Amino acid sequence: MANSKYEYVKNFERENHLLPSCYILIRVDGRGFHKFSAHYEFAKPNDAAALQVMNQAAEQMMRQFPDISVCYGDSDEYSFLLRRNCELFERRESKLTSTFASTFSALYQFYWREVIPEKPLTVERLPTFDARCVVYPNAEIVRDYFRWRQVDCHINNLYNTTFWYLVLHGGMTTKEAENRLIGTLASDKHEILFSQFQLNYNNEPEAYKKGTTICREYSVVDAIEGGMMKMELSERQKQREEKKRKKAKVVVHHTDIINDKFWNERPWLLQ
Amino acid sequence: MANSKYEYVKNFERENHLLPSCYILIRVDGRGFHKFSAHYEFAKPNDAAALQVMNQAAEQMMRQFPDISVCYGDSDEYSFLLRRNCELFERRESKLTSTFASTFSALYQFYWREVIPEKPLTVERLPTFDARCVVYPNAEIVRDYFRWRQVDCHINNLYNTTFWYLVLHGGMTTKEAENRLIGTLASDKHEILFSQFQLNYNNEPEAYKKGTTICREYSVVDAIEGGMMKMELSERQKQREEKKRKKAKVVVHHTDIINDKFWNERPWLLQ
Amino acid sequence: MANSKYEYVKNFERENHLLPSCYILIRVDGRGFHKFSAHYEFAKPNDAAALQVMNQAAEQMMRQFPDISVCYGDSDEYSFLLRRNCELFERRESKLTSTFASTFSALYQFYWREVIPEKPLTVERLPTFDARCVVYPNAEIVRDYFRWRQVDCHINNLYNTTFWYLVLHGGMTTKEAENRLIGTLASDKHEILFSQFQLNYNNEPEAYKKGTTICREYSVVDAIEGGMMKMELSERQKQREEKKRKKAKVVVHHTDIINDKFWNERPWLLQ
Amino acid sequence: MANSKYEYVKNFERENHLLPSCYILIRVDGRGFHKFSAHYEFAKPNDAAALQVMNQAAEQMMRQFPDISVCYGDSDEYSFLLRRNCELFERRESKLTSTFASTFSALYQFYWREVIPEKPLTVERLPTFDARCVVYPNAEIVRDYFRWRQVDCHINNLYNTTFWYLVLHGGMTTKEAENRLIGTLASDKHEILFSQFQLNYNNEPEAYKKGTTICREYSVVDAIEGGMMKMELSERQKQREEKKRKKAKVVVHHTDIINDKFWNERPWLLQ
């Protein structure tokens, strides 16, 4: 509204407009969640209620930002994929990272109070998240990104499961458990769980082993008719397509996204 | 922890390390607060409780981030100045913007529930904030930045006060009030308030006219001895200085920061 | 080699590593060539000798930088395409732009003295070029880039040809010729040339109408066997492929690159 | 001039506008000058003619770019300081780096042919230079930048002088000379030169020991009256100041720029 001789200070602002026609991936990551989870006494290796809070926050993100086509999360992180031609905030990096970090944090706090009312949050230990944008030029690399995160989830969850069984049921200190696992392969950890604790890791909940994938679902026919799979749309087609996106069902999966099956069945996700 | 053949996707990440020896200014700004304030029925022109939430959030930011030397806010925005040699998050832009946006949002929601429990937040209308970093090379421009924000506060508050008096006490529609104010000078608005509503604008609360400035306070002697005013410190001196910063009193002002007086009395703020 | 307490000034250097797996396009552009061509009395509308200097410089660029797969130029500009997985200078933007600008300028001056020895260069009017990098995520957009440049060449050459016929053979001042052409379509210009000067524009030299495209040529079999068309190669395959690239024939064309034919016949160019 | 449906490819271009109110330092650096100097058989440790070419090129840069206030060079590099409020090319990084690299290369080739006509340049070994911009927020760091380069010159020249005396006059192979110098201090190298070759290093030419500094000279009175030392000038004052800059004497020094004397006597250089 106003003008003053001090307004020249605006000339120092810089915007980074992310490269057009590329996928934008925004990853939010819990800040200091090691201490946070200790402070609020998370169950180990996985706290079902805390994961529910994460997943509800992510699902609500999908509703509030129709440009997200799919997201994947585990532990204290979530990765959101924006569709290739998305123009949200004119693709300005700071606006995207700060808004996603802010909104996810707000939703997490909101759902925490709903899901875990017995653990009131204190002002010194509020849940907060940082965020970063990464730009990917093509669909194959985007698939590899999600494969990377799911492999990571798998490795971490197997480690954590074994570690905490050794500590909680095997009588080891955390230091001893750590040393016990140095140099062990996946097969060794399976063996420890099975022989020592009669736990078949393969029977652990899919949500823990595979993390959570949330996407918009259409029938392929609908996706084609809706224009989800075309690069170039007229203005009117764009509006119709956006409407369709906003009204699409948002569905939660705990499934393999390393193989092609998941992606091939939903070609609109990487359009 | 883990390695996989997909890890190459990390090579697409980019970091912007903000220029060393420059001041970093981080401004957080309410997202869609026009609608937000309508939804939660803010008092007009100023809602004392909502401003209290903003100010408590900002004060808590100062406690959680000792690298902030001073901050200034009004309406739905706050500007945080990080000291020149600050190494927070290695000066990475995305980490700074996302963390400040996230933490401020978390604090705002937290204090809202304490200060305004009678207005429960709904998931579709949570308070969120974006953020941006701006880099300034010297103290004089930083002063001009804060002058710019306070001039802006003044202009907006005078406008809003007059506008809402015309609407709430003058029987105008918002459209009529808008038209009435087109082309008016500051003196015209003072005159409207005085002649029509017997309001002397100069007697309005300082917090509304001047916004809120929060800074760490020392005696000048303490600041000098603590090393707040030196550029180069040994490692041990740095640690002593940091400790001093963490323990300093955080003080809230509603005062003029356009003139030099405020800054000259606190030379450590722009060191 | 050396170290000193002043070396901290290196911390202010910033590198922009261009996004991996994307095509890099480097365009060099003559600085002040309007005045340059007037000073050295270029023939109008096209100076054959000066264009030869441009083209020889570009051809030599292809020999000195085997990462260039194809380039296109007309007038005082040339666009060089680096292959998608090129690691030249670790994809550092400043290194790429400055090296291309420098090398092209050096070559231009060198060939000028060979081709046009009768016009000695003066120190105040040396030929210089600026450069910029642009990053493109996929082959279709790269094709559109080259289409854009060739359409531009066509439009400019038709305009310049008509303009200079009006001036040199039609007795108009440059101002009159400019006014004559305002608002004219391509067909109008063809008509002026034909009716007034008996010139059939379609018979003008291809080099002027289509610009110059230079690329490495292989048989398709060779390209496949050489690994030019695979994304992922072992280290040994990479070396073999690089050798092949260095030894490939560099061929100059004045041909249509707007249609798909040129590109479809040389699939390795956009691999 | 022209428009086409392909013009969208321009949207992928990015500009980096360097931070206002900061000094811009552009360093050009010979590409592969180790091989270049071997190919053209430079005298060792210093080739007077080749250094003259460098210095004439730099001096001409000062004439062609009045925004350069001072430059410093030795060996195959030169550092150009642009004044703080310089608006050359709207402070666009690519334009600055590419233009400086291009112009310096063009000038070097030009003067080479004048100064060293007996060594004709070949197309495979033309002299080329890369360039980079660095942004510095204040004068003290800029001074340290130049100190850094001059300390570097000193260390390199002492090393090279000793190294080449051992090889050319001491009968060592280059490998033996290298080994002889490992772990030696400056004083050791002075001692080798003196005891073995009766060379007092301190009597070596200042141009080799101190490098070359070129700056615009005014009397202090002139600088003050000309407005060289003010930050804020009216439009008319700016024009007068620019005129004065263009007409100022450009003077070459081989002198100490580590101590404050040089800078204190020319306060306009860092204004």
PDB file of N, CA and C in Angstrom, chain B residues 64-105:
ATOM      1  N   GLN B  64      14.530 -19.339  21.642  1.00  0.00           N
ATOM      2  CA  GLN B  64      14.957 -20.602  21.032  1.00  0.00           C
ATOM      3  C   GLN B  64      16.083 -20.412  20.019  1.00  0.00           C
ATOM      4  N   PHE B  65      16.235 -19.186  19.495  1.00  0.00           N
ATOM      5  CA  PHE B  65      17.313 -18.935  18.534  1.00  0.00           C
ATOM      6  C   PHE B  65      18.170 -17.753  19.009  1.00  0.00           C
ATOM      7  N   PRO B  66      19.189 -18.038  19.808  1.00  0.00           N
ATOM      8  CA  PRO B  66      19.997 -16.945  20.377  1.00  0.00           C
ATOM      9  C   PRO B  66      20.717 -16.131  19.306  1.00  0.00           C
ATOM     10  N   ASP B  67      20.762 -16.609  18.058  1.00  0.00           N
ATOM     11  CA  ASP B  67      21.408 -15.838  16.990  1.00  0.00           C
ATOM     12  C   ASP B  67      20.571 -14.653  16.527  1.00  0.00           C
ATOM     13  N   ILE B  68      19.294 -14.614  16.913  1.00  0.00           N
ATOM     14  CA  ILE B  68      18.479 -13.436  16.597  1.00  0.00           C
ATOM     15  C   ILE B  68      18.895 -12.306  17.525  1.00  0.00           C
ATOM     16  N   SER B  69      19.274 -11.164  16.941  1.00  0.00           N
ATOM     17  CA  SER B  69      19.635 -10.079  17.854  1.00  0.00           C
ATOM     18  C   SER B  69      18.468  -9.139  18.107  1.00  0.00           C
ATOM     19  N   VAL B  70      17.597  -8.977  17.105  1.00  0.00           N
ATOM     20  CA  VAL B  70      16.443  -8.108  17.292  1.00  0.00           C
ATOM     21  C   VAL B  70      15.367  -8.523  16.301  1.00  0.00           C
ATOM     22  N   CYS B  71      14.101  -8.312  16.672  1.00  0.00           N
ATOM     23  CA  CYS B  71      13.044  -8.575  15.700  1.00  0.00           C
ATOM     24  C   CYS B  71      11.977  -7.489  15.812  1.00  0.00           C
ATOM     25  N   TYR B  72      11.243  -7.334  14.716  1.00  0.00           N
ATOM     26  CA  TYR B  72      10.209  -6.318  14.684  1.00  0.00           C
ATOM     27  C   TYR B  72       8.978  -6.880  13.991  1.00  0.00           C
ATOM     28  N   GLY B  73       7.788  -6.612  14.549  1.00  0.00           N
ATOM     29  CA  GLY B  73       6.583  -7.128  13.916  1.00  0.00           C
ATOM     30  C   GLY B  73       5.388  -6.225  14.096  1.00  0.00           C
ATOM     31  N   ASP B  74       4.455  -6.371  13.171  1.00  0.00           N
ATOM     32  CA  ASP B  74       3.136  -5.761  13.329  1.00  0.00           C
ATOM     33  C   ASP B  74       2.198  -6.570  12.467  1.00  0.00           C
ATOM     34  N   SER B  75       0.881  -6.387  12.706  1.00  0.00           N
ATOM     35  CA  SER B  75      -0.112  -7.124  11.926  1.00  0.00           C
ATOM     36  C   SER B  75       0.223  -8.618  11.921  1.00  0.00           C
ATOM     37  N   ASP B  76       0.343  -9.243  10.760  1.00  0.00           N
ATOM     38  CA  ASP B  76       0.586 -10.689  10.713  1.00  0.00           C
ATOM     39  C   ASP B  76       2.000 -11.024  10.239  1.00  0.00           C
ATOM     40  N   GLU B  77       2.940 -10.108  10.455  1.00  0.00           N
ATOM     41  CA  GLU B  77       4.309 -10.391  10.000  1.00  0.00           C
ATOM     42  C   GLU B  77       5.331 -10.086  11.084  1.00  0.00           C
ATOM     43  N   TYR B  78       6.479 -10.738  11.023  1.00  0.00           N
ATOM     44  CA  TYR B  78       7.596 -10.484  11.935  1.00  0.00           C
ATOM     45  C   TYR B  78       8.902 -10.615  11.163  1.00  0.00           C
ATOM     46  N   SER B  79       9.830  -9.695  11.433  1.00  0.00           N
ATOM     47  CA  SER B  79      11.143  -9.721  10.788  1.00  0.00           C
ATOM     48  C   SER B  79      12.210 -10.005  11.834  1.00  0.00           C
ATOM     49  N   PHE B  80      13.007 -11.051  11.607  1.00  0.00           N
ATOM     50  CA  PHE B  80      14.039 -11.448  12.556  1.00  0.00           C
ATOM     51  C   PHE B  80      15.422 -11.162  11.975  1.00  0.00           C
ATOM     52  N   LEU B  81      16.227 -10.454  12.730  1.00  0.00           N
ATOM     53  CA  LEU B  81      17.591 -10.170  12.273  1.00  0.00           C
ATOM     54  C   LEU B  81      18.571 -11.130  12.933  1.00  0.00           C
ATOM     55  N   LEU B  82      19.317 -11.871  12.111  1.00  0.00           N
ATOM     56  CA  LEU B  82      20.381 -12.715  12.649  1.00  0.00           C
ATOM     57  C   LEU B  82      21.679 -11.921  12.624  1.00  0.00           C
ATOM     58  N   ARG B  83      22.484 -12.100  13.653  1.00  0.00           N
ATOM     59  CA  ARG B  83      23.721 -11.329  13.705  1.00  0.00           C
ATOM     60  C   ARG B  83      24.628 -11.712  12.534  1.00  0.00           C
ATOM     61  N   ARG B  84      25.476 -10.775  12.189  1.00  0.00           N
ATOM     62  CA  ARG B  84      26.280 -10.824  10.978  1.00  0.00           C
ATOM     63  C   ARG B  84      27.105 -12.091  10.813  1.00  0.00           C
ATOM     64  N   ASN B  85      27.722 -12.551  11.902  1.00  0.00           N
ATOM     65  CA  ASN B  85      28.615 -13.701  11.770  1.00  0.00           C
ATOM     66  C   ASN B  85      27.949 -15.010  12.152  1.00  0.00           C
ATOM     67  N   CYS B  86      26.644 -14.972  12.248  1.00  0.00           N
ATOM     68  CA  CYS B  86      25.866 -16.147  12.627  1.00  0.00           C
ATOM     69  C   CYS B  86      26.153 -17.323  11.691  1.00  0.00           C
ATOM     70  N   GLU B  87      26.314 -18.527  12.286  1.00  0.00           N
ATOM     71  CA  GLU B  87      26.581 -19.726  11.485  1.00  0.00           C
ATOM     72  C   GLU B  87      25.441 -20.736  11.582  1.00  0.00           C
ATOM     73  N   LEU B  88      24.276 -20.264  12.044  1.00  0.00           N
ATOM     74  CA  LEU B  88      23.125 -21.149  12.225  1.00  0.00           C
ATOM     75  C   LEU B  88      22.835 -21.935  10.946  1.00  0.00           C
ATOM     76  N   PHE B  89      22.739 -23.258  11.075  1.00  0.00           N
ATOM     77  CA  PHE B  89      22.486 -24.148   9.926  1.00  0.00           C
ATOM     78  C   PHE B  89      23.463 -23.868   8.775  1.00  0.00           C
ATOM     79  N   GLU B  90      24.663 -23.504   9.099  1.00  0.00           N
ATOM     80  CA  GLU B  90      25.679 -23.169   8.068  1.00  0.00           C
ATOM     81  C   GLU B  90      25.150 -22.146   7.068  1.00  0.00           C
ATOM     82  N   ARG B  91      24.225 -21.298   7.533  1.00  0.00           N
ATOM     83  CA  ARG B  91      23.640 -20.247   6.701  1.00  0.00           C
ATOM     84  C   ARG B  91      22.919 -20.803   5.479  1.00  0.00           C
ATOM     85  N   ARG B  92      22.432 -22.051   5.537  1.00  0.00           N
ATOM     86  CA  ARG B  92      21.710 -22.626   4.401  1.00  0.00           C
ATOM     87  C   ARG B  92      20.310 -22.022   4.315  1.00  0.00           C
ATOM     88  N   GLU B  93      19.995 -21.473   3.148  1.00  0.00           N
ATOM     89  CA  GLU B  93      18.760 -20.713   3.003  1.00  0.00           C
ATOM     90  C   GLU B  93      17.504 -21.555   3.258  1.00  0.00           C
ATOM     91  N   SER B  94      17.395 -22.724   2.635  1.00  0.00           N
ATOM     92  CA  SER B  94      16.180 -23.533   2.789  1.00  0.00           C
ATOM     93  C   SER B  94      15.970 -23.950   4.240  1.00  0.00           C
ATOM     94  N   LYS B  95      17.068 -24.312   4.899  1.00  0.00           N
ATOM     95  CA  LYS B  95      16.967 -24.727   6.292  1.00  0.00           C
ATOM     96  C   LYS B  95      16.489 -23.552   7.153  1.00  0.00           C
ATOM     97  N   LEU B  96      17.014 -22.371   6.900  1.00  0.00           N
ATOM     98  CA  LEU B  96      16.626 -21.197   7.684  1.00  0.00           C
ATOM     99  C   LEU B  96      15.174 -20.817   7.428  1.00  0.00           C
ATOM    100  N   THR B  97      14.783 -20.691   6.182  1.00  0.00           N
ATOM    101  CA  THR B  97      13.404 -20.263   5.897  1.00  0.00           C
ATOM    102  C   THR B  97      12.406 -21.290   6.405  1.00  0.00           C
ATOM    103  N   SER B  98      12.670 -22.576   6.147  1.00  0.00           N
ATOM    104  CA  SER B  98      11.677 -23.579   6.531  1.00  0.00           C
ATOM    105  C   SER B  98      11.597 -23.700   8.049  1.00  0.00           C
ATOM    106  N   THR B  99      12.744 -23.625   8.724  1.00  0.00           N
ATOM    107  CA  THR B  99      12.726 -23.767  10.180  1.00  0.00           C
ATOM    108  C   THR B  99      12.030 -22.572  10.839  1.00  0.00           C
ATOM    109  N   PHE B 100      12.290 -21.383  10.345  1.00  0.00           N
ATOM    110  CA  PHE B 100      11.638 -20.211  10.937  1.00  0.00           C
ATOM    111  C   PHE B 100      10.130 -20.239  10.672  1.00  0.00           C
ATOM    112  N   ALA B 101       9.733 -20.593   9.459  1.00  0.00           N
ATOM    113  CA  ALA B 101       8.300 -20.667   9.156  1.00  0.00           C
ATOM    114  C   ALA B 101       7.630 -21.725  10.027  1.00  0.00           C
ATOM    115  N   SER B 102       8.284 -22.874  10.149  1.00  0.00           N
ATOM    116  CA  SER B 102       7.708 -23.973  10.918  1.00  0.00           C
ATOM    117  C   SER B 102       7.609 -23.633  12.400  1.00  0.00           C
ATOM    118  N   THR B 103       8.687 -23.107  12.956  1.00  0.00           N
ATOM    119  CA  THR B 103       8.709 -22.849  14.394  1.00  0.00           C
ATOM    120  C   THR B 103       7.739 -21.727  14.759  1.00  0.00           C
ATOM    121  N   PHE B 104       7.701 -20.681  13.934  1.00  0.00           N
ATOM    122  CA  PHE B 104       6.786 -19.591  14.241  1.00  0.00           C
ATOM    123  C   PHE B 104       5.338 -20.084  14.178  1.00  0.00           C
ATOM    124  N   SER B 105       5.024 -20.902  13.192  1.00  0.00           N
ATOM    125  CA  SER B 105       3.664 -21.453  13.071  1.00  0.00           C
ATOM    126  C   SER B 105       3.309 -22.318  14.279  1.00  0.00           C
TER     127      SER B 105
END
